[in-house]
Tab-separated table of C-alpha atoms in Angstrom:
chain	number	residue	atom	x	y	z
A	1	MET	CA	96.312	104.660	114.373
A	2	SER	CA	96.388	107.114	117.270
A	3	LEU	CA	94.228	106.531	120.299
A	4	PRO	CA	91.739	109.133	121.633
A	5	ALA	CA	93.147	111.677	124.044
A	6	ARG	CA	91.301	110.179	127.013
A	7	PHE	CA	93.274	106.947	126.647
A	8	THR	CA	96.707	108.668	126.958
A	9	LEU	CA	98.152	109.052	130.437
A	10	HIS	CA	100.529	111.975	130.869
A	11	ASP	CA	102.486	112.598	134.021
A	12	GLY	CA	100.086	113.645	136.756
A	13	ASP	CA	97.060	113.646	134.474
A	14	PHE	CA	94.413	111.060	135.430
A	15	ALA	CA	91.294	113.177	135.191
A	16	GLU	CA	90.231	112.024	131.734
A	17	LEU	CA	90.065	108.300	132.498
A	18	ASP	CA	86.610	106.697	132.557
A	19	GLU	CA	86.468	105.121	136.024
A	20	SER	CA	83.500	102.927	135.102
A	21	ALA	CA	85.559	100.934	132.547
A	22	ASP	CA	88.018	98.100	133.155
A	23	TYR	CA	91.451	99.068	131.815
A	24	GLU	CA	94.775	97.311	131.312
A	25	THR	CA	98.080	99.166	130.828
A	26	THR	CA	101.014	98.505	128.519
A	27	ALA	CA	104.347	100.281	128.378
A	28	SER	CA	106.826	100.255	125.509
A	29	ALA	CA	110.575	99.926	125.967
A	30	ALA	CA	111.200	103.377	124.566
A	31	PRO	CA	110.443	106.403	126.721
A	32	GLY	CA	107.007	107.770	126.097
A	33	PRO	CA	103.535	108.002	127.524
A	34	VAL	CA	101.832	105.027	129.128
A	35	VAL	CA	98.724	103.981	127.176
A	36	ALA	CA	95.598	102.489	128.759
A	37	ARG	CA	92.956	100.728	126.686
A	38	PRO	CA	89.740	98.899	127.596
A	39	ALA	CA	90.281	95.200	128.338
A	40	LEU	CA	89.093	92.996	125.467
A	41	PRO	CA	86.597	90.212	126.138
A	42	SER	CA	88.255	86.865	126.616
A	43	ALA	CA	87.289	83.702	124.760
A	44	PRO	CA	84.853	81.332	126.475
A	45	ASN	CA	86.554	79.070	128.998
A	46	LEU	CA	85.970	75.473	127.912
A	47	SER	CA	88.647	73.850	130.034
A	48	ALA	CA	86.250	72.819	132.828
A	49	SER	CA	85.368	69.149	133.017
A	50	SER	CA	81.614	69.819	132.894
A	51	PRO	CA	80.989	73.033	130.871
A	52	GLN	CA	78.038	75.135	131.871
A	53	PRO	CA	75.678	76.529	129.209
A	54	VAL	CA	76.846	79.921	127.986
A	55	GLN	CA	74.116	82.543	128.088
A	56	HIS	CA	74.281	84.618	124.893
A	57	PRO	CA	71.808	86.209	122.536
A	58	ALA	CA	69.950	83.510	120.627
A	59	GLN	CA	70.541	85.190	117.227
A	60	PRO	CA	73.222	87.585	115.938
A	61	HIS	CA	72.323	90.989	114.582
A	62	GLN	CA	72.044	90.423	110.831
A	63	SER	CA	73.522	93.757	109.735
A	64	LEU	CA	76.510	93.304	112.052
A	65	LEU	CA	76.986	89.740	110.841
A	66	SER	CA	76.950	90.871	107.198
A	67	LYS	CA	79.549	93.533	107.962
A	68	LEU	CA	81.726	90.982	109.745
A	69	VAL	CA	81.472	88.544	106.807
A	70	ARG	CA	82.537	91.268	104.355
A	71	ARG	CA	85.410	92.220	106.623
A	72	TYR	CA	86.736	88.643	106.922
A	73	PRO	CA	85.661	86.760	103.773
A	74	SER	CA	88.171	83.968	104.362
A	75	LEU	CA	86.506	82.821	107.591
A	76	ASP	CA	83.493	80.539	107.668
A	77	LYS	CA	80.163	82.303	108.265
A	78	ASP	CA	79.188	79.858	111.042
A	79	VAL	CA	82.421	80.666	112.886
A	80	LEU	CA	81.785	84.408	112.600
A	81	THR	CA	78.178	83.918	113.711
A	82	ALA	CA	79.221	82.041	116.851
A	83	LEU	CA	81.938	84.591	117.553
A	84	LEU	CA	79.547	87.540	117.224
A	85	VAL	CA	76.989	85.860	119.499
A	86	SER	CA	79.669	85.104	122.114
A	87	CYS	CA	80.627	88.807	122.095
A	88	ASP	CA	77.013	89.884	122.677
A	89	ASN	CA	76.763	91.368	119.158
A	90	ASP	CA	79.771	93.635	119.758
A	91	ILE	CA	81.398	93.754	116.309
A	92	ASP	CA	84.484	95.624	117.527
A	93	ALA	CA	85.206	93.001	120.181
A	94	ALA	CA	84.652	90.203	117.659
A	95	SER	CA	87.008	91.876	115.151
A	96	THR	CA	89.667	92.330	117.808
A	97	LEU	CA	89.502	88.642	118.702
A	98	VAL	CA	89.839	87.641	115.048
A	99	GLU	CA	92.769	89.984	114.350
A	100	GLY	CA	94.625	89.203	117.551
A	101	ASP	CA	94.248	85.422	117.377
A	102	THR	CA	96.400	84.032	114.588
A	103	ASN	CA	95.427	80.425	115.364
A	104	ALA	CA	91.683	81.291	115.402
A	105	SER	CA	91.340	79.453	118.718
A	106	SER	CA	88.934	82.074	120.085
A	107	ALA	CA	86.614	81.627	117.121
A	108	ASP	CA	86.818	77.851	117.445
A	109	ASP	CA	86.058	78.073	121.161
A	110	ALA	CA	83.055	80.299	120.480
A	111	LEU	CA	81.770	77.885	117.844
A	112	LEU	CA	82.241	74.953	120.219
A	113	ALA	CA	80.421	76.806	123.010
A	114	ALA	CA	77.500	77.513	120.693
A	115	SER	CA	77.449	73.865	119.628
A	116	LEU	CA	77.398	72.677	123.245
A	117	GLN	CA	74.593	75.120	124.058
A	118	GLU	CA	72.547	73.874	121.109
A	119	ARG	CA	73.109	70.274	122.186
A	120	GLU	CA	71.992	71.047	125.739
A	121	ASN	CA	68.855	72.754	124.396
A	122	ARG	CA	68.044	69.667	122.324
A	123	ARG	CA	68.505	67.378	125.327
A	124	ALA	CA	66.283	69.603	127.472
A	125	SER	CA	63.622	69.498	124.750
A	126	VAL	CA	63.834	65.695	124.611
A	127	ARG	CA	63.489	65.438	128.410
A	128	HIS	CA	60.447	67.705	128.317
A	129	ARG	CA	58.820	65.636	125.565
A	130	ARG	CA	59.559	62.411	127.410
A	131	ASN	CA	58.155	63.609	130.732
A	132	ASN	CA	54.975	64.960	129.127
A	133	ALA	CA	54.351	62.330	126.478
A	134	VAL	CA	51.147	60.257	126.399
A	135	PHE	CA	52.007	56.669	125.556
A	136	PRO	CA	49.411	54.168	124.295
A	137	LEU	CA	48.650	51.388	126.727
A	138	GLN	CA	48.810	47.694	126.088
A	139	PRO	CA	45.373	45.973	126.151
A	140	PHE	CA	45.967	44.366	129.548
A	141	GLN	CA	47.149	47.713	130.954
A	142	MET	CA	44.074	49.589	129.733
A	143	ASP	CA	41.717	46.921	131.100
A	144	SER	CA	43.479	47.039	134.456
A	145	LEU	CA	43.360	50.843	134.506
A	146	VAL	CA	39.616	50.952	133.740
A	147	SER	CA	38.872	48.365	136.410
A	148	THR	CA	40.931	50.234	138.987
A	149	LEU	CA	39.341	53.595	138.174
A	150	LYS	CA	35.879	52.107	138.680
A	151	HIS	CA	36.824	51.124	142.223
A	152	ILE	CA	38.504	54.372	143.271
A	153	VAL	CA	36.976	57.218	141.221
A	154	VAL	CA	33.272	56.388	141.566
A	155	PRO	CA	33.326	56.376	145.417
A	156	ALA	CA	35.427	59.550	145.351
A	157	LEU	CA	32.827	61.184	143.108
A	158	HIS	CA	29.997	60.261	145.497
A	159	ALA	CA	31.937	61.561	148.492
A	160	HIS	CA	32.710	64.837	146.735
A	161	PHE	CA	29.070	65.555	145.874
A	162	GLU	CA	27.857	64.758	149.378
A	163	GLU	CA	30.032	67.557	150.791
A	164	LEU	CA	29.827	69.887	147.797
A	165	VAL	CA	29.344	73.588	148.532
A	166	LEU	CA	29.473	75.769	145.437
A	167	PRO	CA	31.386	79.052	145.617
A	168	ASP	CA	29.516	82.321	146.037
A	169	THR	CA	28.978	84.350	142.896
A	170	THR	CA	27.925	87.836	141.857
A	171	ASP	CA	27.063	88.565	138.246
A	172	GLN	CA	25.122	90.991	136.126
A	173	THR	CA	23.402	91.273	132.776
A	174	ALA	CA	22.229	94.304	130.846
A	175	SER	CA	19.187	94.739	133.079
A	176	ILE	CA	19.778	92.929	136.396
A	177	LEU	CA	22.374	92.381	139.095
A	178	TYR	CA	22.211	89.224	141.203
A	179	SER	CA	24.253	87.254	143.722
A	180	LEU	CA	24.103	83.706	145.113
A	181	GLN	CA	25.619	82.569	148.399
A	182	HIS	CA	25.861	79.302	150.344
A	183	VAL	CA	24.762	76.989	147.515
A	184	GLN	CA	24.936	73.427	148.878
A	185	VAL	CA	23.896	69.980	147.624
A	186	THR	CA	21.119	68.545	149.816
A	187	ALA	CA	20.182	65.431	147.802
A	188	LEU	CA	22.068	63.359	145.244
A	189	SER	CA	21.419	60.419	142.940
A	190	LEU	CA	24.097	59.034	140.585
A	191	PRO	CA	22.348	55.982	139.116
A	192	ASN	CA	24.558	55.422	136.081
A	193	VAL	CA	28.336	55.895	136.230
A	194	THR	CA	30.445	54.288	133.490
A	195	VAL	CA	34.203	54.113	132.927
A	196	ARG	CA	35.375	53.104	129.460
A	197	PRO	CA	38.497	53.537	127.327
A	198	ALA	CA	38.507	56.004	124.445
A	199	PRO	CA	38.666	54.601	120.891
A	200	ASP	CA	42.343	55.582	120.580
A	201	ARG	CA	43.061	53.753	123.876
A	202	LYS	CA	45.140	56.701	125.069
A	203	SER	CA	42.523	58.119	127.440
A	204	VAL	CA	39.549	57.067	129.563
A	205	PHE	CA	36.027	58.509	129.631
A	206	LEU	CA	34.131	58.702	132.922
A	207	THR	CA	30.436	59.433	132.323
A	208	VAL	CA	27.688	60.193	134.839
A	209	LEU	CA	24.248	59.833	133.206
A	210	ASN	CA	20.799	60.890	134.418
A	211	ALA	CA	22.019	62.276	137.730
A	212	GLN	CA	19.605	64.118	140.008
A	213	LEU	CA	20.566	66.972	142.301
A	214	GLU	CA	18.777	69.160	144.782
A	215	LEU	CA	20.518	72.306	145.942
A	216	HIS	CA	19.705	74.855	148.610
A	217	VAL	CA	20.565	78.500	147.940
A	218	GLY	CA	21.196	80.029	151.344
A	219	SER	CA	20.933	83.607	150.112
A	220	TRP	CA	20.126	85.314	146.834
A	221	LYS	CA	19.869	88.984	145.990
A	222	TYR	CA	18.212	90.491	142.954
A	223	GLU	CA	18.258	94.030	141.596
A	224	SER	CA	16.410	95.064	138.447
A	225	ARG	CA	17.548	98.092	136.457
A	226	GLY	CA	14.378	98.578	134.434
A	227	ILE	CA	11.925	101.454	134.425
A	228	VAL	CA	10.509	100.202	137.718
A	229	PRO	CA	13.531	98.993	139.745
A	230	VAL	CA	12.986	95.910	141.886
A	231	ASN	CA	15.256	94.967	144.786
A	232	ASP	CA	14.677	91.801	146.752
A	233	ALA	CA	16.447	88.950	148.524
A	234	GLY	CA	15.665	85.556	149.968
A	235	GLN	CA	16.414	81.846	149.732
A	236	ALA	CA	15.737	79.248	147.045
A	237	ARG	CA	15.693	75.555	146.181
A	238	LEU	CA	16.920	74.186	142.852
A	239	SER	CA	16.022	70.702	141.618
A	240	VAL	CA	17.901	69.334	138.591
A	241	GLN	CA	17.066	66.128	136.716
A	242	GLY	CA	18.859	64.625	133.735
A	243	LEU	CA	22.302	65.936	134.710
A	244	THR	CA	25.182	64.513	132.627
A	245	ILE	CA	28.857	64.803	133.555
A	246	LEU	CA	31.536	63.735	131.060
A	247	LEU	CA	35.167	63.590	132.175
A	248	LYS	CA	38.170	62.728	130.043
A	249	LEU	CA	41.090	61.205	131.968
A	250	GLU	CA	44.537	60.947	130.377
A	251	PRO	CA	47.273	58.693	131.801
A	252	ARG	CA	50.734	60.178	131.308
A	253	TRP	CA	53.624	57.763	131.649
A	254	SER	CA	57.179	58.685	132.589
A	255	HIS	CA	60.194	56.747	131.338
A	256	ASP	CA	60.495	54.814	134.616
A	257	GLY	CA	56.984	53.345	134.279
A	258	THR	CA	55.108	55.450	136.839
A	259	ALA	CA	51.742	56.917	135.884
A	260	ARG	CA	49.868	60.160	136.450
A	261	ILE	CA	46.174	60.485	135.634
A	262	ASN	CA	45.229	63.977	134.452
A	263	VAL	CA	41.705	65.360	134.076
A	264	SER	CA	41.829	66.996	130.637
A	265	GLU	CA	38.107	67.741	130.121
A	266	CYS	CA	34.940	68.048	132.204
A	267	ASN	CA	31.606	68.945	130.613
A	268	VAL	CA	28.244	69.250	132.392
A	269	THR	CA	24.898	69.337	130.570
A	270	VAL	CA	21.249	69.220	131.692
A	271	ASP	CA	18.659	67.468	129.517
A	272	GLY	CA	15.897	67.011	132.083
A	273	VAL	CA	13.523	69.121	134.112
A	274	THR	CA	14.742	71.886	136.409
A	275	ARG	CA	12.671	73.547	139.117
A	276	PHE	CA	13.615	76.766	140.872
A	277	LYS	CA	11.551	77.988	143.818
A	278	THR	CA	12.246	81.143	145.785
A	279	TYR	CA	10.982	81.966	149.256
A	280	GLY	CA	11.618	84.519	151.954
A	281	ALA	CA	11.340	87.507	149.601
A	282	LYS	CA	9.548	90.682	150.664
A	283	ALA	CA	7.444	90.969	147.495
A	284	ASP	CA	5.299	87.844	147.296
A	285	TRP	CA	3.742	88.987	144.031
A	286	ALA	CA	7.193	89.026	142.408
A	287	TYR	CA	8.001	85.363	143.190
A	288	SER	CA	7.142	84.003	139.757
A	289	ALA	CA	8.732	86.910	137.882
A	290	ILE	CA	11.985	86.715	139.835
A	291	ALA	CA	12.140	82.922	139.529
A	292	LEU	CA	11.575	83.156	135.783
A	293	VAL	CA	14.529	85.528	135.402
A	294	LEU	CA	16.876	83.852	137.878
A	295	LYS	CA	16.277	80.229	136.838
A	296	PRO	CA	18.457	80.149	133.655
A	297	LEU	CA	21.152	82.243	135.324
A	298	VAL	CA	21.319	79.969	138.353
A	299	LEU	CA	21.328	76.830	136.196
A	300	SER	CA	24.208	78.127	134.064
A	301	TYR	CA	26.159	78.999	137.199
A	302	VAL	CA	25.520	75.553	138.725
A	303	LYS	CA	26.752	73.723	135.603
A	304	GLU	CA	29.969	75.751	135.426
A	305	ALA	CA	30.596	75.466	139.167
A	306	ILE	CA	30.036	71.680	139.196
A	307	ALA	CA	32.346	71.166	136.200
A	308	ASP	CA	35.103	73.218	137.820
A	309	SER	CA	34.658	71.657	141.264
A	310	VAL	CA	34.553	68.042	140.045
A	311	SER	CA	37.566	68.415	137.742
A	312	ARG	CA	39.645	70.075	140.473
A	313	ALA	CA	38.685	67.524	143.129
A	314	LEU	CA	39.387	64.496	140.922
A	315	ALA	CA	42.652	65.997	139.672
A	316	LEU	CA	43.831	66.446	143.261
A	317	TYR	CA	42.658	62.953	144.208
A	318	LEU	CA	44.328	61.275	141.221
A	319	ARG	CA	47.539	63.232	141.723
A	320	GLN	CA	47.942	61.489	145.070
A	321	TRP	CA	47.360	58.073	143.578
A	322	SER	CA	49.787	55.980	141.539
A	323	CYS	CA	48.546	53.066	139.486
A	324	SER	CA	51.929	51.724	138.339
A	325	ARG	CA	51.662	48.534	140.409
A	326	THR	CA	48.164	47.731	139.154
A	327	LEU	CA	49.318	47.821	135.534
A	328	ASP	CA	52.143	45.274	135.770
A	329	ALA	CA	51.804	42.213	133.570
A	330	SER	CA	52.140	39.979	136.621
A	331	PRO	CA	53.025	40.394	140.305
A	332	GLY	CA	56.704	41.221	140.665
A	333	SER	CA	57.280	41.812	136.954
A	334	THR	CA	58.458	45.058	135.404
A	335	ALA	CA	56.686	46.404	132.361
A	336	SER	CA	59.024	46.998	129.428
A	337	PRO	CA	59.000	50.496	127.924
A	338	SER	CA	57.189	51.091	124.675
A	339	ALA	CA	58.941	51.875	121.393
A	340	THR	CA	58.229	55.583	121.808
A	341	GLN	CA	59.714	55.559	125.300
A	342	ALA	CA	62.830	53.792	123.996
A	343	GLN	CA	63.248	56.338	121.198
A	344	LEU	CA	62.999	59.278	123.590
A	345	THR	CA	65.486	57.734	126.009
A	346	ALA	CA	67.922	57.032	123.162
A	347	ALA	CA	67.553	60.573	121.819
A	348	GLU	CA	68.544	62.012	125.158
């Protein structure tokens, strides 16, 4: 088979070579032109003591694979698949490796590289599952965790509410545009705070019942888009009774026995009476009308803001706290890993 004209080097003629390609030259013993051809891709180097994962396409091109299987029916399909993937779906390069390698070592090396890559992917998946698994606690561990959370989370919750300033917000509906700024807690009562394990004993519920809050709205603005537009601004006080906060805490255990407590859920509801009073507006006659419109909007904003603020604050607080020592069976003892932990470690 003759090569294209651009691959033949005649005396003094170099203009037709593609300078962007990598070429190698061969010369025959008999006099004649020197022929240059593109360098073929080499087989993966597996001689290193600690092979690195080979980055190749995850799947071969099916039409190219079918053509390669028809071209070399005597070779195993898995070998051809690995070879095509190692050549970046270049069927010509894969065919050249097969035809020029009588011992099929290139195909074997490609298959081995793909096998090592698959094994490394499995090990990475096992490590990810192990580091993010939620293991059930032993009864003494759960009791110790609940007792410890009562002593550290409840005071942290009180301290957070005493300094709580809700973020400013601007929102609109079909008929009005409003904004709230400098919303701060001025009075707080948390009479009933409970910490209890969930029925599956994999998580802990922290519940605040019948809480009472008073908030001061430093600035509100209101704009009506009705037939008679109304624009006004002022300050307000919001009193909330019957506030309920439900948090779900999940302990996640690593294989070495350390613990992280994650806040997976935080829901805020109001079952009691709410009072919203505005003052400082220019239109005194519009006080009741504006309060009637703003009250449900402000209450919805307060519930969402409290849920977001409490979950973020507790997550940050618990991230800095490790309870591994409080869950040991006895002082100085080391807790043995669970069956699930042992299986994940063995799988790796």
